GROMACS .gro file of C-alpha atoms in nm:
model
  440
    1MET     CA    1  -0.735  32.278   8.506
    2HIS     CA    2  -0.932  32.599   8.543
    3ARG     CA    3  -1.239  32.392   8.628
    4LEU     CA    4  -1.070  32.217   8.916
    5PRO     CA    5  -1.174  32.309   9.269
    6PHE     CA    6  -0.953  32.569   9.433
    7ASP     CA    7  -0.813  32.330   9.696
    8ILE     CA    8  -0.726  32.064   9.435
    9LEU     CA    9  -0.550  32.322   9.218
   10GLN     CA   10  -0.365  32.442   9.527
   11GLN     CA   11  -0.236  32.091   9.597
   12ILE     CA   12  -0.115  32.057   9.238
   13LEU     CA   13   0.065  32.392   9.228
   14ALA     CA   14   0.224  32.317   9.564
   15LEU     CA   15   0.426  32.045   9.387
   16ILE     CA   16   0.584  32.296   9.148
   17PRO     CA   17   0.927  32.404   9.278
   18PHE     CA   18   1.075  32.751   9.268
   19PRO     CA   19   1.142  32.946   9.053
   20THR     CA   20   0.905  32.761   8.815
   21ARG     CA   21   0.615  32.852   9.043
   22TRP     CA   22   0.667  33.219   8.954
   23GLU     CA   23   0.618  33.131   8.589
   24ALA     CA   24   0.307  32.930   8.675
   25ALA     CA   25   0.161  33.235   8.851
   26ARG     CA   26   0.156  33.417   8.514
   27VAL     CA   27  -0.070  33.163   8.343
   28SER     CA   28  -0.397  33.316   8.459
   29ARG     CA   29  -0.551  33.524   8.734
   30LEU     CA   30  -0.672  33.209   8.909
   31TRP     CA   31  -0.323  33.059   8.911
   32TYR     CA   32  -0.180  33.391   9.031
   33GLN     CA   33  -0.431  33.391   9.315
   34VAL     CA   34  -0.342  33.033   9.411
   35CYS     CA   35   0.034  33.091   9.392
   36ASN     CA   36   0.001  33.396   9.618
   37ASP     CA   37  -0.220  33.229   9.876
   38HIS     CA   38  -0.035  33.219  10.208
   39LEU     CA   39  -0.191  32.879  10.286
   40LEU     CA   40   0.021  32.735  10.003
   41TYR     CA   41   0.333  32.803  10.209
   42THR     CA   42   0.256  32.610  10.524
   43HIS     CA   43   0.543  32.374  10.439
   44ILE     CA   44   0.835  32.549  10.267
   45HIS     CA   45   1.077  32.323  10.079
   46LEU     CA   46   1.361  32.493   9.887
   47GLU     CA   47   1.631  32.301   9.698
   48ASN     CA   48   1.914  32.353   9.448
   49MET     CA   49   1.933  32.733   9.453
   50GLU     CA   50   2.216  32.979   9.443
   51LEU     CA   51   2.229  33.221   9.736
   52GLU     CA   52   2.095  33.517   9.540
   53GLN     CA   53   1.801  33.318   9.408
   54LEU     CA   54   1.731  33.176   9.756
   55VAL     CA   55   1.714  33.528   9.898
   56HIS     CA   56   1.467  33.638   9.629
   57VAL     CA   57   1.243  33.335   9.688
   58LEU     CA   58   1.238  33.378  10.066
   59GLY     CA   59   1.171  33.749  10.027
   60TRP     CA   60   0.877  33.672   9.800
   61ILE     CA   61   0.739  33.416  10.045
   62GLN     CA   62   0.780  33.624  10.359
   63ARG     CA   63   0.583  33.916  10.213
   64LEU     CA   64   0.280  33.680  10.207
   65LYS     CA   65   0.317  33.644  10.587
   66PRO     CA   66   0.257  33.268  10.601
   67ASN     CA   67   0.227  33.080  10.929
   68ILE     CA   68   0.467  32.802  10.837
   69ARG     CA   69   0.486  32.459  11.001
   70SER     CA   70   0.809  32.333  10.843
   71LEU     CA   71   1.109  32.490  10.674
   72THR     CA   72   1.349  32.285  10.463
   73ILE     CA   73   1.651  32.423  10.277
   74ARG     CA   74   1.867  32.165  10.096
   75GLN     CA   75   2.154  32.167   9.848
   76CYS     CA   76   2.171  32.543   9.808
   77HIS     CA   77   2.506  32.707   9.745
   78SER     CA   78   2.699  33.031   9.718
   79VAL     CA   79   2.935  33.081   9.425
   80MET     CA   80   3.138  33.326   9.632
   81LEU     CA   81   3.268  33.043   9.852
   82GLN     CA   82   3.445  32.902   9.547
   83GLN     CA   83   3.612  33.234   9.463
   84ARG     CA   84   3.990  33.227   9.465
   85LEU     CA   85   4.184  33.488   9.659
   86PRO     CA   86   4.557  33.563   9.648
   87VAL     CA   87   4.756  33.443   9.948
   88GLN     CA   88   4.974  33.705  10.111
   89SER     CA   89   5.337  33.601  10.144
   90SER     CA   90   5.667  33.756  10.241
   91SER     CA   91   5.754  33.810   9.875
   92THR     CA   92   5.649  34.148   9.748
   93MET     CA   93   5.610  34.037   9.387
   94PRO     CA   94   5.551  33.691   9.239
   95THR     CA   95   5.830  33.560   9.016
   96SER     CA   96   5.877  33.258   8.795
   97SER     CA   97   6.036  33.068   9.084
   98HIS     CA   98   5.778  33.195   9.336
   99PRO     CA   99   5.446  33.221   9.149
  100ALA     CA  100   5.139  33.381   9.304
  101MET     CA  101   4.939  33.147   9.529
  102TYR     CA  102   4.562  33.142   9.564
  103THR     CA  103   4.314  32.991   9.806
  104GLN     CA  104   3.936  32.960   9.812
  105LEU     CA  105   3.735  33.193  10.031
  106ARG     CA  106   3.603  32.892  10.226
  107SER     CA  107   3.953  32.822  10.362
  108LEU     CA  108   3.963  33.153  10.553
  109ASN     CA  109   3.836  33.195  10.909
  110VAL     CA  110   3.503  33.360  10.987
  111ASP     CA  111   3.644  33.707  11.058
  112ARG     CA  112   3.840  33.719  10.732
  113ARG     CA  113   3.539  33.594  10.534
  114ARG     CA  114   3.320  33.860  10.694
  115ALA     CA  115   3.578  34.127  10.607
  116PHE     CA  116   3.582  34.004  10.247
  117TYR     CA  117   3.203  34.025  10.219
  118MET     CA  118   3.210  34.380  10.353
  119GLN     CA  119   3.486  34.473  10.112
  120GLN     CA  120   3.284  34.330   9.821
  121GLU     CA  121   2.968  34.501   9.955
  122CYS     CA  122   2.789  34.167   9.952
  123GLN     CA  123   2.446  34.213  10.111
  124TRP     CA  124   2.295  33.872  10.033
  125TYR     CA  125   2.364  33.722  10.374
  126GLN     CA  126   2.205  34.021  10.546
  127HIS     CA  127   1.898  33.985  10.325
  128LEU     CA  128   1.885  33.610  10.396
  129ASN     CA  129   1.907  33.680  10.768
  130ALA     CA  130   1.623  33.933  10.749
  131SER     CA  131   1.395  33.707  10.542
  132LEU     CA  132   1.449  33.406  10.768
  133ALA     CA  133   1.396  33.617  11.080
  134THR     CA  134   1.067  33.756  10.943
  135LEU     CA  135   0.943  33.407  10.852
  136LEU     CA  136   1.032  33.260  11.189
  137ARG     CA  137   0.885  33.544  11.393
  138GLY     CA  138   0.553  33.517  11.212
  139SER     CA  139   0.519  33.142  11.262
  140THR     CA  140   0.342  33.016  11.573
  141ARG     CA  141   0.306  32.651  11.462
  142LEU     CA  142   0.660  32.574  11.345
  143THR     CA  143   0.745  32.209  11.419
  144ASN     CA  144   1.032  32.118  11.183
  145ILE     CA  145   1.346  32.297  11.061
  146THR     CA  146   1.583  32.115  10.823
  147LEU     CA  147   1.903  32.273  10.689
  148GLU     CA  148   2.133  32.021  10.522
  149ASN     CA  149   2.379  31.976  10.236
  150ASN     CA  150   2.408  32.353  10.186
  151ASP     CA  151   2.727  32.519  10.067
  152ILE     CA  152   2.624  32.849  10.225
  153ASP     CA  153   2.822  33.041  10.485
  154TRP     CA  154   2.585  32.989  10.779
  155ALA     CA  155   2.838  33.134  11.025
  156ILE     CA  156   2.794  33.476  10.860
  157ILE     CA  157   2.415  33.479  10.865
  158GLY     CA  158   2.382  33.526  11.242
  159ILE     CA  159   2.035  33.375  11.273
  160ALA     CA  160   2.118  33.184  11.595
  161ASP     CA  161   1.925  33.431  11.814
  162GLU     CA  162   1.606  33.363  11.619
  163PHE     CA  163   1.648  32.986  11.643
  164CYS     CA  164   1.707  33.022  12.018
  165SER     CA  165   1.402  33.240  12.084
  166ARG     CA  166   1.097  33.105  12.264
  167ARG     CA  167   0.872  33.248  11.993
  168VAL     CA  168   1.026  33.008  11.739
  169GLY     CA  169   1.111  32.712  11.961
  170ALA     CA  170   0.793  32.679  12.165
  171THR     CA  171   0.638  32.436  11.916
  172LEU     CA  172   0.953  32.301  11.750
  173GLN     CA  173   0.977  31.920  11.751
  174ALA     CA  174   1.253  31.842  11.498
  175TRP     CA  175   1.584  32.017  11.426
  176THR     CA  176   1.821  31.897  11.151
  177PHE     CA  177   2.147  32.072  11.067
  178GLN     CA  178   2.415  31.864  10.897
  179HIS     CA  179   2.653  31.858  10.601
  180ASN     CA  180   2.661  32.238  10.582
  181PHE     CA  181   2.942  32.491  10.553
  182GLY     CA  182   2.966  32.700  10.867
  183ASN     CA  183   2.741  32.663  11.169
  184VAL     CA  184   2.448  32.853  11.316
  185ILE     CA  185   2.505  32.729  11.674
  186GLU     CA  186   2.873  32.779  11.757
  187THR     CA  187   2.899  32.783  12.137
  188PRO     CA  188   2.764  32.583  12.433
  189ALA     CA  189   2.584  32.896  12.555
  190GLN     CA  190   2.391  32.917  12.228
  191LEU     CA  191   2.299  32.549  12.243
  192LEU     CA  192   2.183  32.579  12.603
  193ALA     CA  193   1.966  32.876  12.499
  194PHE     CA  194   1.830  32.665  12.213
  195MET     CA  195   1.743  32.390  12.462
  196ALA     CA  196   1.563  32.634  12.689
  197ALA     CA  197   1.359  32.762  12.394
  198THR     CA  198   1.262  32.414  12.262
  199PRO     CA  199   1.112  32.214  12.551
  200HIS     CA  200   0.910  31.989  12.317
  201LEU     CA  201   1.196  31.888  12.087
  202ARG     CA  202   1.186  31.518  11.992
  203HIS     CA  203   1.450  31.495  11.718
  204PHE     CA  204   1.786  31.670  11.745
  205LEU     CA  205   2.003  31.595  11.442
  206GLY     CA  206   2.228  31.897  11.464
  207HIS     CA  207   2.597  31.874  11.381
  208HIS     CA  208   2.730  32.135  11.626
  209PRO     CA  209   3.061  31.988  11.748
  210HIS     CA  210   3.194  32.305  11.910
  211ALA     CA  211   2.872  32.353  12.109
  212ILE     CA  212   2.864  32.010  12.276
  213ASN     CA  213   3.021  31.971  12.619
  214ASP     CA  214   2.940  31.818  12.957
  215ALA     CA  215   2.714  32.103  13.067
  216VAL     CA  216   2.507  32.074  12.749
  217LEU     CA  217   2.459  31.698  12.789
  218ILE     CA  218   2.361  31.727  13.155
  219GLY     CA  219   2.125  32.013  13.070
  220ALA     CA  220   1.960  31.806  12.797
  221ILE     CA  221   1.840  31.550  13.053
  222ASP     CA  222   1.582  31.787  13.202
  223ARG     CA  223   1.525  32.023  12.909
  224TRP     CA  224   1.456  31.758  12.644
  225PRO     CA  225   1.258  31.489  12.827
  226LEU     CA  226   1.083  31.375  12.506
  227LEU     CA  227   1.390  31.322  12.289
  228LYS     CA  228   1.359  31.025  12.054
  229SER     CA  229   1.657  31.075  11.821
  230ALA     CA  230   1.984  31.261  11.871
  231MET     CA  231   2.318  31.337  11.709
  232ILE     CA  232   2.620  31.395  11.932
  233ALA     CA  233   2.926  31.533  11.751
  234CYS     CA  234   3.216  31.645  11.966
  235ALA     CA  235   3.499  31.880  11.870
  236ILE     CA  236   3.836  31.713  11.918
  237ASN     CA  237   4.138  31.891  12.064
  238LEU     CA  238   4.398  31.734  11.838
  239GLY     CA  239   4.677  31.882  12.042
  240GLY     CA  240   4.563  31.724  12.366
  241ASP     CA  241   4.728  31.996  12.575
  242ASP     CA  242   4.441  32.104  12.800
  243ASP     CA  243   4.537  32.248  13.136
  244ASP     CA  244   4.293  32.026  13.328
  245ASP     CA  245   4.414  31.689  13.207
  246ASN     CA  246   4.410  31.547  13.560
  247SER     CA  247   4.077  31.690  13.667
  248ASP     CA  248   3.868  31.449  13.873
  249ASP     CA  249   3.553  31.577  13.701
  250HIS     CA  250   3.629  31.364  13.395
  251ARG     CA  251   3.650  31.029  13.572
  252LEU     CA  252   3.385  30.764  13.518
  253VAL     CA  253   3.156  30.765  13.821
  254LEU     CA  254   2.863  30.554  13.702
  255VAL     CA  255   3.011  30.232  13.838
  256LYS     CA  256   3.255  30.210  14.126
  257GLY     CA  257   3.591  30.051  14.070
  258GLY     CA  258   3.778  29.993  13.748
  259ALA     CA  259   4.086  30.213  13.785
  260ASP     CA  260   4.197  30.138  13.431
  261VAL     CA  261   3.872  30.269  13.288
  262ASP     CA  262   3.885  30.578  13.510
  263ALA     CA  263   4.235  30.654  13.387
  264GLN     CA  264   4.128  30.604  13.028
  265ALA     CA  265   3.829  30.836  13.076
  266THR     CA  266   4.058  31.105  13.219
  267ALA     CA  267   4.300  31.075  12.926
  268ASP     CA  268   4.012  31.090  12.677
  269ALA     CA  269   3.863  31.399  12.841
  270ALA     CA  270   4.192  31.578  12.787
  271ARG     CA  271   4.125  31.559  12.416
  272SER     CA  272   3.746  31.591  12.413
  273ALA     CA  273   3.493  31.838  12.550
  274VAL     CA  274   3.266  31.546  12.647
  275SER     CA  275   3.369  31.322  12.935
  276ALA     CA  276   3.268  30.959  12.979
  277SER     CA  277   3.088  31.045  13.302
  278ALA     CA  278   2.863  31.310  13.144
  279PHE     CA  279   2.793  31.113  12.827
  280TYR     CA  280   2.688  30.788  12.993
  281LYS     CA  281   2.490  30.974  13.257
  282TRP     CA  282   2.296  31.141  12.976
  283LEU     CA  283   2.256  30.812  12.787
  284LEU     CA  284   2.133  30.635  13.098
  285ALA     CA  285   1.876  30.908  13.168
  286CYS     CA  286   1.748  30.902  12.807
  287ALA     CA  287   1.762  30.527  12.755
  288HIS     CA  288   1.390  30.466  12.815
  289HIS     CA  289   1.276  30.704  12.536
  290LEU     CA  290   1.574  30.746  12.299
  291GLU     CA  291   1.520  30.533  11.987
  292SER     CA  292   1.786  30.657  11.740
  293LEU     CA  293   2.138  30.782  11.812
  294HIS     CA  294   2.423  30.910  11.592
  295LEU     CA  295   2.765  30.945  11.759
  296ILE     CA  296   3.055  31.119  11.582
  297ASP     CA  297   3.410  31.086  11.715
  298LEU     CA  298   3.341  31.044  12.085
  299HIS     CA  299   3.647  30.923  12.279
  300CYS     CA  300   3.432  30.759  12.545
  301VAL     CA  301   3.270  30.527  12.290
  302SER     CA  302   3.544  30.266  12.283
  303ASP     CA  303   3.593  29.892  12.314
  304LYS     CA  304   3.727  29.915  12.670
  305GLN     CA  305   3.459  30.156  12.794
  306LEU     CA  306   3.163  29.968  12.646
  307ALA     CA  307   3.294  29.626  12.749
  308TYR     CA  308   3.330  29.757  13.105
  309LEU     CA  309   2.975  29.900  13.118
  310ALA     CA  310   2.785  29.626  12.934
  311PRO     CA  311   2.750  29.367  13.217
  312ASN     CA  312   2.593  29.621  13.456
  313TRP     CA  313   2.411  29.849  13.212
  314LEU     CA  314   2.063  29.693  13.228
  315ALA     CA  315   2.078  29.681  13.609
  316MET     CA  316   2.179  30.049  13.619
  317HIS     CA  317   1.897  30.130  13.375
  318HIS     CA  318   1.636  29.956  13.592
  319THR     CA  319   1.770  30.121  13.907
  320HIS     CA  320   1.757  30.462  13.740
  321GLN     CA  321   1.395  30.412  13.635
  322LEU     CA  322   1.287  30.300  13.982
  323SER     CA  323   1.467  30.594  14.143
  324HIS     CA  324   1.278  30.833  13.914
  325GLY     CA  325   0.930  30.715  14.005
  326ALA     CA  326   0.868  30.418  13.775
  327THR     CA  327   0.588  30.222  13.948
  328LYS     CA  328   0.557  29.944  13.693
  329ARG     CA  329   0.816  29.691  13.586
  330PRO     CA  330   1.107  29.883  13.428
  331LYS     CA  331   1.118  29.870  13.050
  332ALA     CA  332   1.423  29.776  12.844
  333PRO     CA  333   1.626  30.059  12.685
  334ALA     CA  334   1.438  30.185  12.380
  335LEU     CA  335   1.737  30.235  12.145
  336ARG     CA  336   1.673  30.067  11.809
  337HIS     CA  337   1.902  30.241  11.561
  338LEU     CA  338   2.263  30.342  11.623
  339ARG     CA  339   2.525  30.500  11.395
  340ILE     CA  340   2.888  30.542  11.506
  341ALA     CA  341   3.144  30.747  11.313
  342LYS     CA  342   3.514  30.723  11.393
  343TYR     CA  343   3.777  30.934  11.216
  344VAL     CA  344   4.029  31.077  11.466
  345THR     CA  345   3.937  30.883  11.779
  346ASP     CA  346   4.017  30.523  11.864
  347PRO     CA  347   3.804  30.299  11.637
  348VAL     CA  348   3.581  30.026  11.777
  349THR     CA  349   3.576  29.657  11.689
  350HIS     CA  350   3.341  29.363  11.740
  351ILE     CA  351   3.402  29.399  12.115
  352ALA     CA  352   3.208  29.727  12.122
  353ILE     CA  353   2.939  29.593  11.886
  354ASP     CA  354   2.876  29.293  12.114
  355ALA     CA  355   2.869  29.519  12.420
  356LEU     CA  356   2.612  29.747  12.256
  357ALA     CA  357   2.392  29.449  12.173
  358THR     CA  358   2.402  29.353  12.542
  359MET     CA  359   2.328  29.707  12.662
  360PHE     CA  360   2.039  29.762  12.419
  361PRO     CA  361   1.840  29.440  12.364
  362LEU     CA  362   1.593  29.610  12.125
  363LEU     CA  363   1.873  29.728  11.892
  364GLN     CA  364   1.778  29.660  11.530
  365SER     CA  365   2.057  29.823  11.328
  366VAL     CA  366   2.412  29.945  11.383
  367ALA     CA  367   2.595  30.150  11.118
  368TYR     CA  368   2.968  30.202  11.158
  369ASP     CA  369   3.142  30.472  10.948
  370THR     CA  370   3.523  30.484  10.937
  371ASN     CA  371   3.821  30.437  10.706
  372ALA     CA  372   4.171  30.293  10.701
  373THR     CA  373   4.319  30.634  10.781
  374CYS     CA  374   4.154  30.626  11.124
  375PHE     CA  375   4.331  30.299  11.215
  376ARG     CA  376   4.661  30.429  11.083
  377LEU     CA  377   4.643  30.759  11.275
  378THR     CA  378   4.515  30.623  11.607
  379ARG     CA  379   4.668  30.275  11.621
  380ASN     CA  380   4.952  30.298  11.368
  381MET     CA  381   4.802  29.990  11.203
  382PRO     CA  382   4.928  29.887  10.857
  383GLN     CA  383   4.682  29.855  10.570
  384ASP     CA  384   4.693  29.473  10.557
  385HIS     CA  385   4.619  29.450  10.930
  386VAL     CA  386   4.320  29.679  10.886
  387VAL     CA  387   4.182  29.463  10.606
  388HIS     CA  388   4.228  29.153  10.824
  389LEU     CA  389   4.040  29.325  11.109
  390TRP     CA  390   3.753  29.416  10.879
  391HIS     CA  391   3.718  29.058  10.757
  392ALA     CA  392   3.726  28.938  11.117
  393MET     CA  393   3.444  29.177  11.213
  394HIS     CA  394   3.235  29.055  10.919
  395TYR     CA  395   3.295  28.693  11.015
  396HIS     CA  396   3.224  28.755  11.383
  397HIS     CA  397   2.900  28.938  11.313
  398HIS     CA  398   2.787  28.667  11.068
  399HIS     CA  399   2.819  28.407  11.346
  400ALA     CA  400   2.700  28.630  11.632
  401THR     CA  401   2.387  28.547  11.827
  402ASN     CA  402   2.245  28.901  11.830
  403HIS     CA  403   2.008  28.991  11.549
  404ALA     CA  404   2.096  29.360  11.500
  405HIS     CA  405   2.178  29.441  11.140
  406LEU     CA  406   2.537  29.566  11.110
  407GLN     CA  407   2.635  29.799  10.827
  408LEU     CA  408   3.011  29.848  10.798
  409ASN     CA  409   3.111  30.151  10.592
  410TRP     CA  410   3.490  30.114  10.574
  411THR     CA  411   3.559  30.339  10.277
  412MET     CA  412   3.442  30.676  10.407
  413PRO     CA  413   3.642  30.969  10.263
  414ASP     CA  414   3.914  31.128  10.474
  415THR     CA  415   3.801  31.425  10.681
  416MET     CA  416   3.973  31.758  10.738
  417ASP     CA  417   4.044  31.660  11.101
  418GLN     CA  418   4.227  31.353  10.974
  419HIS     CA  419   4.444  31.568  10.746
  420LEU     CA  420   4.522  31.801  11.037
  421LEU     CA  421   4.608  31.513  11.269
  422ALA     CA  422   4.833  31.357  11.002
  423CYS     CA  423   5.017  31.689  10.963
  424GLN     CA  424   5.063  31.717  11.339
  425GLN     CA  425   5.201  31.366  11.363
  426LEU     CA  426   5.438  31.432  11.073
  427MET     CA  427   5.569  31.753  11.229
  428ALA     CA  428   5.608  31.581  11.565
  429SER     CA  429   5.809  31.298  11.410
  430GLN     CA  430   6.030  31.545  11.223
  431HIS     CA  431   6.084  31.746  11.538
  432ALA     CA  432   6.178  31.430  11.730
  433ALA     CA  433   6.423  31.328  11.454
  434THR     CA  434   6.596  31.668  11.452
  435PRO     CA  435   6.926  31.644  11.649
  436LEU     CA  436   6.974  31.893  11.928
  437PRO     CA  437   7.253  32.149  11.874
  438LEU     CA  438   7.572  32.086  12.064
  439THR     CA  439   7.673  32.343  12.323
  440LEU     CA  440   8.031  32.389  12.437
   0.00000   0.00000   0.00000
């Protein structure tokens, strides 16, 4: 291999993952030179590392000052998140009848986790923050950032300001953040800043439920005019006790009339940060260029709402295009791939699937993720009724006239929100069953 041209040897060594690449650098001076060439780190792909090792690798890379184009971190983890901590209770000392209780660090809130790291003098997250910040600041051609399936406490890292800076986002075209512990974009203000810094973004696959609201969706219409794929995950207020339940801002205003749908939209908005009006206004504005969409627990994506919009959707789409300067014949909505996840919001049936096929004629595939727990929590539907409904959806789709491929994933695992909602319903039922004390 020593006789190979330098560029060929560089391509071969680029396939060697860390930390094996460090060992390869010790083979010879030529290999050391290749492994330390900053051009080898145009595309950084790091997988299956513990936090400490990840920090060392990023520190070693950032000292080479590469001008990276893509950064991918997958399936990395922190052993500290699995550490068990004693739970404080009213008992001063554990006894045989009241043994000591423990919980994992991951179950604590952000402030308590941060206090624990400071108490343990853990500096790894600070080092990770510094290494990532140095890499991002030195990159003027960054187009893709992917952070997924990582069991790392991203909420502690505090790298959101770097992701939201114009220096990093000016050239960014794809952002993926999903299946991680913690979040790097926690608030709508941070997401709006991220939008302002990434005017050329085409693919937004970020699971940031607490950062999505009406203002963010409306802002995305002008700030992301080239968006081709998107993920919309909305945080659900399981209590449903917002002060502005009757606000007129949450009513559906796309189509006049339909008092029952308006009332439903208002009730849904009381439990969700995204109203039907804002969501469908955004979807209508993006329909001519949006090709892939992933929706997670949106109240406004329901059988009633979609069935109401479907007959007029294409007409509204054509009117919107003409009103925004389209001189040629309006094109059909571009959406081709759709994934819907329902866990704590009202599940959809074949009614919504048929409506979507009418609204998006070019639709090629629809994936539907849910489980029996969703039907039990939202509709109080027994298990045998759920199974019957599933078979009916399969039969209906098999004989449907639309050609979109439907993938029904009925056995998704229960989510934490489902456990919380089940506990709330149980406590509410117990409270309702408790007799009121008699007063004389």
